CSV table of C-alpha atoms in Angstrom, one decimal:
chain,number,residue,atom,x,y,z
D,13,MET,CA,102.5,131.6,22.8
D,14,LEU,CA,104.9,133.4,25.2
D,15,HIS,CA,108.4,133.9,24.0
D,16,ALA,CA,111.0,134.3,26.7
D,17,ASP,CA,113.6,137.0,26.3
D,18,ARG,CA,116.9,135.3,26.4
D,19,ALA,CA,118.2,138.1,28.6
D,20,THR,CA,115.5,137.4,31.2
D,21,LEU,CA,116.1,133.6,31.4
D,22,PRO,CA,117.9,132.3,34.5
D,23,ALA,CA,121.6,131.7,34.0
D,24,LEU,CA,122.6,128.2,32.8
D,25,ASP,CA,124.4,126.2,35.4
D,26,PRO,CA,127.1,124.1,33.6
D,27,GLY,CA,126.9,121.6,36.4
D,28,ASP,CA,123.1,121.2,35.8
D,29,PRO,CA,122.5,122.2,32.2
D,30,ALA,CA,119.0,120.7,32.2
D,31,SER,CA,118.0,122.4,35.4
D,32,LEU,CA,117.2,119.1,37.1
D,33,ASP,CA,117.2,120.9,40.4
D,34,ASP,CA,113.8,122.2,39.6
D,35,LEU,CA,112.3,118.7,39.9
D,36,LEU,CA,113.1,118.6,43.7
D,37,THR,CA,111.0,120.0,46.5
D,38,ASP,CA,112.4,122.2,49.2
D,39,ASP,CA,112.4,119.2,51.6
D,40,GLU,CA,114.3,117.0,49.1
D,41,LYS,CA,116.8,119.8,48.6
D,42,ALA,CA,117.2,120.1,52.4
D,43,VAL,CA,117.9,116.4,52.7
D,44,ARG,CA,120.5,116.6,50.0
D,45,ALA,CA,122.2,119.6,51.7
D,46,SER,CA,122.3,118.0,55.1
D,47,VAL,CA,123.7,114.7,53.7
D,48,ARG,CA,126.3,116.5,51.6
D,49,GLN,CA,127.4,118.7,54.6
D,50,MET,CA,128.0,115.6,56.7
D,51,LEU,CA,129.9,113.8,54.0
D,52,ASP,CA,132.1,116.7,53.2
D,53,ARG,CA,133.0,116.9,56.8
D,54,SER,CA,133.4,113.2,57.8
D,55,ALA,CA,134.0,111.2,54.6
D,56,GLU,CA,135.1,113.1,51.5
D,57,PRO,CA,138.5,114.2,52.8
D,58,PHE,CA,139.4,110.5,53.7
D,59,ILE,CA,137.6,108.4,51.2
D,60,ALA,CA,140.5,107.9,48.8
D,61,GLU,CA,142.7,106.8,51.7
D,62,TRP,CA,140.0,104.4,53.0
D,63,PHE,CA,139.7,102.9,49.5
D,64,GLU,CA,143.4,102.5,49.2
D,65,ARG,CA,143.8,100.9,52.6
D,66,GLY,CA,140.8,98.7,52.0
D,67,GLY,CA,138.5,99.7,54.9
D,68,ILE,CA,137.1,102.5,57.1
D,69,PRO,CA,139.0,102.5,60.4
D,70,ASN,CA,136.3,104.4,62.3
D,71,ILE,CA,133.4,102.5,60.8
D,72,ARG,CA,131.3,102.4,64.0
D,73,GLU,CA,131.7,106.2,64.7
D,74,LEU,CA,130.8,106.9,61.1
D,75,THR,CA,127.7,104.6,61.2
D,76,LYS,CA,126.5,106.4,64.4
D,77,GLU,CA,127.0,109.7,62.6
D,78,LEU,CA,124.9,108.4,59.7
D,79,GLY,CA,122.3,107.3,62.2
D,80,ALA,CA,122.2,110.7,63.9
D,81,LEU,CA,121.7,112.2,60.5
D,82,GLY,CA,118.6,110.0,60.0
D,83,VAL,CA,119.6,108.2,56.8
D,84,LEU,CA,119.7,104.6,58.2
D,85,GLY,CA,116.3,103.1,57.4
D,86,MET,CA,115.2,106.7,56.6
D,87,HIS,CA,112.3,105.6,54.4
D,88,LEU,CA,110.8,103.4,57.1
D,89,GLU,CA,108.1,104.5,59.6
D,90,GLY,CA,108.4,104.2,63.4
D,91,TYR,CA,110.9,102.5,65.7
D,92,GLY,CA,113.3,105.5,65.5
D,93,CYS,CA,113.3,105.7,61.7
D,94,ALA,CA,113.0,109.0,60.0
D,95,GLY,CA,109.9,108.1,57.9
D,96,MET,CA,111.0,110.2,54.9
D,97,SER,CA,109.8,109.8,51.4
D,98,ALA,CA,111.2,107.4,48.8
D,99,THR,CA,112.4,110.3,46.8
D,100,GLU,CA,114.2,111.9,49.8
D,101,TYR,CA,115.8,108.5,50.4
D,102,GLY,CA,116.9,108.4,46.7
D,103,VAL,CA,118.4,111.9,46.9
D,104,ALA,CA,120.4,110.8,49.9
D,105,CYS,CA,121.6,107.7,48.1
D,106,LEU,CA,122.8,109.8,45.2
D,107,GLU,CA,124.8,112.1,47.5
D,108,ILE,CA,126.3,109.2,49.5
D,109,GLU,CA,127.4,107.4,46.4
D,110,ALA,CA,128.8,110.6,45.0
D,111,THR,CA,131.3,110.2,47.8
D,112,ASP,CA,131.7,106.4,47.4
D,113,SER,CA,129.6,103.4,46.5
D,114,GLY,CA,130.9,101.6,49.5
D,115,LEU,CA,129.3,104.1,51.8
D,116,ARG,CA,126.0,103.9,50.0
D,117,SER,CA,126.3,100.1,50.3
D,118,LEU,CA,126.6,100.4,54.0
D,119,VAL,CA,123.5,102.6,54.2
D,120,SER,CA,121.6,100.4,51.7
D,121,VAL,CA,122.4,97.1,53.4
D,122,GLN,CA,121.6,98.5,56.8
D,123,GLY,CA,118.3,100.2,55.9
D,124,SER,CA,116.9,98.5,52.8
D,125,LEU,CA,118.0,95.0,53.5
D,126,ALA,CA,118.5,94.2,57.1
D,127,MET,CA,116.2,96.8,58.7
D,128,PHE,CA,113.6,96.4,56.0
D,129,ALA,CA,113.5,92.7,56.5
D,130,ILE,CA,112.7,93.1,60.2
D,131,TRP,CA,110.4,96.0,59.6
D,132,ARG,CA,108.4,94.2,56.9
D,133,TRP,CA,108.5,90.6,58.0
D,134,GLY,CA,109.4,90.6,61.7
D,135,SER,CA,107.4,90.4,64.9
D,136,GLU,CA,106.6,93.4,67.0
D,137,GLN,CA,109.1,92.2,69.6
D,138,GLN,CA,111.8,91.8,66.9
D,139,LYS,CA,111.1,95.3,65.6
D,140,GLN,CA,111.3,96.8,69.1
D,141,GLU,CA,114.5,95.0,69.9
D,142,TRP,CA,116.5,95.8,66.8
D,143,LEU,CA,115.2,98.7,64.7
D,144,PRO,CA,115.8,101.6,67.1
D,145,ARG,CA,119.4,100.6,67.7
D,146,MET,CA,119.9,100.0,63.9
D,147,ALA,CA,118.3,103.4,63.0
D,148,ALA,CA,120.7,105.1,65.4
D,149,GLY,CA,123.7,103.3,64.0
D,150,GLU,CA,124.4,101.6,67.4
D,151,ALA,CA,123.9,98.1,65.8
D,152,ILE,CA,125.1,97.2,62.3
D,153,GLY,CA,123.3,94.7,60.2
D,154,CYS,CA,124.0,92.5,57.2
D,155,PHE,CA,121.9,90.4,54.9
D,156,GLY,CA,122.8,86.8,54.1
D,157,LEU,CA,121.3,85.5,50.9
D,158,THR,CA,124.0,85.0,48.3
D,159,GLU,CA,126.1,81.8,48.5
D,160,PRO,CA,129.2,80.5,46.7
D,161,ASP,CA,127.0,78.5,44.4
D,162,ALA,CA,123.7,80.5,44.6
D,163,GLY,CA,123.7,84.0,43.3
D,164,SER,CA,121.1,84.8,40.7
D,165,ASP,CA,119.2,81.6,41.6
D,166,PRO,CA,118.6,82.0,45.4
D,167,GLY,CA,116.1,79.1,45.3
D,168,SER,CA,119.1,76.8,45.0
D,169,MET,CA,120.7,77.9,48.3
D,170,ARG,CA,122.3,75.2,50.3
D,171,THR,CA,122.1,76.8,53.7
D,172,ARG,CA,119.6,74.7,55.8
D,173,ALA,CA,117.7,75.3,58.9
D,174,ARG,CA,116.2,72.3,60.8
D,175,LYS,CA,114.0,72.1,63.8
D,176,ASP,CA,115.4,70.6,66.9
D,177,GLY,CA,112.8,70.6,69.7
D,178,SER,CA,111.7,74.2,70.1
D,179,ASP,CA,115.0,75.5,68.5
D,180,TRP,CA,116.3,76.0,65.0
D,181,VAL,CA,119.7,74.8,63.9
D,182,LEU,CA,121.4,76.5,60.9
D,183,ASP,CA,124.3,75.2,58.8
D,184,GLY,CA,125.7,76.7,55.6
D,185,ARG,CA,127.7,79.5,54.0
D,186,LYS,CA,126.9,82.9,52.6
D,187,MET,CA,129.3,84.8,50.4
D,188,TRP,CA,129.9,88.4,49.3
D,189,ILE,CA,128.0,89.9,52.3
D,190,SER,CA,128.5,93.6,52.8
D,191,ASN,CA,128.9,94.8,56.4
D,192,ALA,CA,129.5,91.2,57.5
D,193,PRO,CA,132.9,91.5,59.2
D,194,TYR,CA,131.6,94.1,61.7
D,195,ALA,CA,127.9,93.4,61.8
D,196,ASP,CA,126.1,92.9,65.1
D,197,VAL,CA,123.3,91.0,63.5
D,198,ALA,CA,122.7,89.1,60.3
D,199,ILE,CA,119.5,88.4,58.5
D,200,VAL,CA,120.1,84.9,57.2
D,201,TRP,CA,117.9,83.1,54.7
D,202,ALA,CA,117.8,79.3,54.7
D,203,ASN,CA,115.9,76.4,53.2
D,204,THR,CA,113.7,74.5,55.6
D,205,ASP,CA,111.2,71.7,55.3
D,206,ASP,CA,108.6,74.5,55.0
D,207,GLY,CA,110.4,76.5,52.3
D,208,VAL,CA,112.7,79.5,52.6
D,209,ARG,CA,112.6,81.2,56.0
D,210,GLY,CA,114.4,84.2,57.4
D,211,PHE,CA,116.3,84.3,60.7
D,212,ILE,CA,117.7,87.0,62.9
D,213,VAL,CA,121.2,85.9,63.9
D,214,PRO,CA,123.2,88.0,66.4
D,215,SER,CA,126.9,87.8,65.5
D,216,ASP,CA,127.9,86.6,68.9
D,217,THR,CA,125.8,83.4,68.5
D,218,PRO,CA,128.0,80.3,69.0
D,219,GLY,CA,128.9,78.7,65.6
D,220,PHE,CA,128.6,82.0,63.7
D,221,SER,CA,131.6,83.8,62.1
D,222,ALA,CA,132.1,86.3,59.4
D,223,PRO,CA,135.6,86.3,58.0
D,224,GLU,CA,136.5,89.2,55.8
D,225,ILE,CA,137.1,88.8,52.1
D,226,LYS,CA,140.4,90.3,51.1
D,227,HIS,CA,142.2,91.3,47.9
D,228,LYS,CA,139.2,93.2,46.4
D,229,LEU,CA,139.8,95.8,43.7
D,230,SER,CA,136.2,97.2,44.0
D,231,LEU,CA,134.1,98.5,46.9
D,232,ARG,CA,137.3,98.6,48.9
D,233,ALA,CA,135.9,101.1,51.5
D,234,SER,CA,133.1,98.6,52.2
D,235,ALA,CA,133.9,95.6,54.4
D,236,THR,CA,132.7,92.4,52.6
D,237,GLY,CA,132.7,89.0,54.2
D,238,GLU,CA,131.5,85.4,54.3
D,239,LEU,CA,128.9,84.2,56.8
D,240,VAL,CA,129.8,80.8,58.2
D,241,LEU,CA,127.0,79.0,60.1
D,242,ASP,CA,128.2,75.9,61.8
D,243,ASN,CA,125.5,74.3,63.9
D,244,VAL,CA,124.1,77.7,64.9
D,245,ARG,CA,121.3,77.2,67.4
D,246,LEU,CA,118.6,79.8,67.6
D,247,PRO,CA,115.3,80.0,69.5
D,248,GLU,CA,111.9,80.2,67.7
D,249,SER,CA,111.9,83.9,68.4
D,250,ALA,CA,114.7,84.4,65.9
D,251,VAL,CA,112.5,83.4,63.0
D,252,LEU,CA,110.9,86.2,60.9
D,253,PRO,CA,107.3,85.1,61.3
D,254,GLU,CA,105.8,86.7,58.3
D,255,ALA,CA,108.4,85.7,55.7
D,256,ARG,CA,107.8,82.4,53.9
D,257,GLY,CA,109.3,81.6,50.5
D,258,LEU,CA,111.5,83.7,48.3
D,259,LYS,CA,109.0,86.6,48.5
D,260,GLY,CA,110.7,87.7,51.7
D,261,PRO,CA,114.3,88.2,50.5
D,262,LEU,CA,113.2,89.3,47.1
D,263,SER,CA,111.1,92.1,48.6
D,264,CYS,CA,114.2,93.3,50.5
D,265,LEU,CA,116.3,93.2,47.3
D,266,ASN,CA,113.7,95.3,45.5
D,267,GLU,CA,114.1,98.0,48.2
D,268,ALA,CA,117.9,98.0,47.9
D,269,ARG,CA,117.7,98.1,44.1
D,270,TYR,CA,115.6,101.2,44.2
D,271,GLY,CA,118.4,103.0,46.2
D,272,ILE,CA,120.9,101.8,43.6
D,273,VAL,CA,118.9,103.5,40.8
D,274,TRP,CA,119.7,106.8,42.5
D,275,GLY,CA,123.0,105.9,44.0
D,276,ALA,CA,124.8,105.0,40.7
D,277,LEU,CA,124.0,108.5,39.5
D,278,GLY,CA,126.1,109.9,42.3
D,279,ALA,CA,129.2,108.1,41.1
D,280,ALA,CA,128.4,109.3,37.6
D,281,ARG,CA,127.9,112.9,38.6
D,282,SER,CA,131.1,113.0,40.6
D,283,SER,CA,133.1,111.6,37.6
D,284,LEU,CA,131.4,113.8,35.1
D,285,GLU,CA,132.1,116.9,37.1
D,286,ALA,CA,135.7,115.9,37.7
D,287,ALA,CA,136.1,115.4,33.9
D,288,ARG,CA,134.5,118.8,33.1
D,289,ARG,CA,136.7,120.7,35.5
D,290,TYR,CA,139.8,118.9,34.4
D,291,ALA,CA,139.1,119.6,30.8
D,292,LEU,CA,138.8,123.3,31.6
D,293,ASP,CA,142.1,123.3,33.4
D,294,ARG,CA,144.2,121.0,31.2
D,295,VAL,CA,146.0,122.9,28.5
D,296,GLN,CA,147.3,121.1,25.4
D,297,PHE,CA,148.3,122.6,22.0
D,298,GLY,CA,147.9,126.1,23.5
D,299,LYS,CA,144.3,125.8,24.8
D,300,PRO,CA,142.1,123.9,27.3
D,301,ILE,CA,141.2,120.4,26.1
D,302,ALA,CA,137.6,121.5,26.8
D,303,ALA,CA,137.9,123.6,23.7
D,304,PHE,CA,138.4,120.6,21.4
D,305,GLN,CA,135.3,119.1,19.7
D,306,LEU,CA,136.0,115.5,20.7
D,307,THR,CA,136.3,116.4,24.3
D,308,GLN,CA,133.0,118.4,24.1
D,309,GLN,CA,131.4,115.4,22.5
D,310,LYS,CA,132.4,113.2,25.4
D,311,LEU,CA,131.2,115.8,28.0
D,312,ALA,CA,127.9,116.2,26.1
D,313,ASP,CA,127.3,112.5,25.8
D,314,MET,CA,128.0,111.9,29.5
D,315,SER,CA,125.8,114.8,30.5
D,316,LEU,CA,122.9,113.5,28.3
D,317,GLU,CA,123.0,110.0,29.9
D,318,TYR,CA,123.2,111.5,33.4
D,319,ILE,CA,120.2,113.7,32.7
D,320,LYS,CA,118.2,110.8,31.3
D,321,GLY,CA,119.1,108.6,34.3
D,322,TYR,CA,118.1,111.3,36.7
D,323,LEU,CA,114.8,111.9,35.0
D,324,LEU,CA,114.1,108.1,35.3
D,325,ALA,CA,115.1,108.1,39.0
D,326,VAL,CA,112.8,111.0,39.9
D,327,HIS,CA,109.9,109.4,38.0
D,328,LEU,CA,110.4,106.1,39.8
D,329,GLY,CA,110.7,107.9,43.1
D,330,ARG,CA,107.4,109.7,42.5
D,331,ARG,CA,105.8,106.4,41.6
D,332,LYS,CA,107.2,104.7,44.8
D,333,ASP,CA,105.9,107.6,46.9
D,334,ALA,CA,102.5,107.1,45.3
D,335,GLY,CA,102.5,103.3,46.0
D,336,LEU,CA,102.6,102.5,42.3
D,337,LEU,CA,106.1,101.3,41.7
D,338,ARG,CA,106.4,97.8,40.3
D,339,PRO,CA,109.4,95.5,40.7
D,340,GLU,CA,109.9,95.5,36.9
D,341,GLN,CA,110.2,99.2,36.9
D,342,VAL,CA,112.9,99.1,39.5
D,343,SER,CA,114.7,96.7,37.2
D,344,ILE,CA,114.4,99.2,34.4
D,345,GLY,CA,116.1,101.8,36.6
D,346,LYS,CA,118.8,99.6,38.0
D,347,LEU,CA,119.6,98.2,34.5
D,348,ASN,CA,119.8,101.6,32.8
D,349,ASN,CA,121.3,103.8,35.5
D,350,VAL,CA,124.2,101.5,36.6
D,351,ARG,CA,125.1,100.6,33.1
D,352,GLU,CA,125.1,104.3,31.9
D,353,ALA,CA,126.9,105.5,35.1
D,354,LEU,CA,129.7,103.0,34.5
D,355,GLU,CA,130.0,104.2,30.9
D,356,ILE,CA,130.2,107.8,32.2
D,357,CYS,CA,133.0,106.8,34.5
D,358,ARG,CA,134.9,105.1,31.8
D,359,THR,CA,134.5,108.0,29.4
D,360,ALA,CA,135.5,110.5,32.2
D,361,ARG,CA,138.6,108.5,32.7
D,362,THR,CA,139.7,109.0,29.1
D,363,VAL,CA,139.2,112.8,29.5
D,364,LEU,CA,141.6,112.7,32.5
D,365,GLY,CA,144.1,110.6,30.6
D,366,ALA,CA,146.8,109.1,32.9
D,367,ASN,CA,145.5,111.2,35.8
D,368,GLY,CA,142.2,109.2,35.5
D,369,ILE,CA,143.8,106.2,37.1
D,370,SER,CA,145.1,108.1,40.1
D,371,LEU,CA,143.2,108.2,43.4
D,372,GLU,CA,144.0,112.0,43.5
D,373,TYR,CA,140.8,112.1,41.4
D,374,PRO,CA,137.6,110.1,42.1
D,375,VAL,CA,137.0,108.6,38.7
D,376,ILE,CA,138.9,105.3,38.8
D,377,ARG,CA,137.5,104.6,42.3
D,378,HIS,CA,134.0,105.2,41.1
D,379,GLN,CA,134.6,103.1,38.0
D,380,ASN,CA,136.0,100.2,40.0
D,381,ASN,CA,133.1,100.4,42.5
D,382,LEU,CA,130.4,100.4,39.8
D,383,GLU,CA,131.9,97.2,38.3
D,384,SER,CA,130.5,95.5,41.5
D,385,VAL,CA,127.3,97.6,41.5
D,386,LEU,CA,126.6,96.4,38.0
D,387,THR,CA,126.3,92.8,39.1
D,388,TYR,CA,125.1,92.9,42.7
D,389,GLU,CA,121.4,93.2,43.5
D,390,GLY,CA,120.7,91.5,40.2
D,391,THR,CA,123.0,91.2,37.2
D,392,VAL,CA,122.5,92.9,33.9
D,393,GLU,CA,121.3,89.6,32.5
D,394,MET,CA,118.7,89.1,35.2
D,395,HIS,CA,117.3,92.7,34.9
D,396,THR,CA,117.3,92.4,31.1
D,397,LEU,CA,115.2,89.2,31.4
D,398,VAL,CA,112.8,90.8,33.9
D,399,LEU,CA,112.2,93.6,31.3
D,400,GLY,CA,112.0,91.1,28.5
D,401,GLN,CA,109.3,89.1,30.3
D,402,ALA,CA,107.4,92.4,30.9
D,403,LEU,CA,107.6,93.2,27.2
D,404,THR,CA,106.7,89.7,25.9
D,405,GLY,CA,104.9,87.8,28.6
D,406,HIS,CA,107.5,85.0,28.3
D,407,ALA,CA,109.9,84.1,31.1
D,408,ALA,CA,113.4,83.3,29.7
D,409,PHE,CA,115.3,82.8,32.9
D,410,ARG,CA,115.8,79.0,32.5
């Protein structure tokens, strides 16, 4: 057995004590670097202000910049999409959410929900019409599934689509829809006489509106709205021809959940690093609080949970790239990583004391954002039951 001389070992990076960086390829590191460079220039200096004011004033310019970077629908092939690997997409999500969950939601809804729905279930004409513009950030999409009375149980949705001659007429409401207030197109799911179907609804269609939801204390940099469909008339060409039943929308949600597995770690990393640096600078009782045992325990516990979450994300990314990732495994990642990321943010807040609630630091912003991430794209309860069914063979959802 070879015994390494301690003096010859590479230096330990306190920001990466487990050397997780070794798990990434050069291409994955290049994606990370390019995304981080763009965010440091165009988002990081302004994100606290955007959160405080409740929106991004230059959202269309920022979306086009994200499109030029290649992160919108970056894991999709063709139609102007970058065609990168699932792990590269995950690394990008981590970096984006390290700036803010609202930005990662913008990218995730655009690429993994709206674009993926068209890419996976749409006609060739629909793909040609929408995907290149959406990949470039020239058209913004949203995804209408959740309703005021239908969240975890989408099968109970009340939005209806009925045939009227050769057209379809949609009536209903969707709630808590990211990107809705400024979206150019909505993917709307509705019950029909033939089961659940998906529709591409341009936002300028008569009878369609998307009023913004105000007074949020979470995901404030992300515009969230309601979709109101009042006798919205669409041609047959608006129907996603390959999507029938709940399989369509649920497949899109699975794509978005995968991005969350990585993204939540970004919020956790940002908060952990803020706490570590603060603990080294903050002096009490004549020494940095980082020198006290209880502070070190907090930092060590946060670091351990981040490391474990990152290992899980990389593992799931490799499985997705190999075509082996099951929906239940995505649930494992979403359940664990968001829950632990939120706990990291809460613990980091205690290290910062009163400063932890100030937007001068990123921690309370990440913590508030993750309160939403914890329950969207599947609540803790739902993902727990998905794993429970995988373990026992018994469905306990009803």
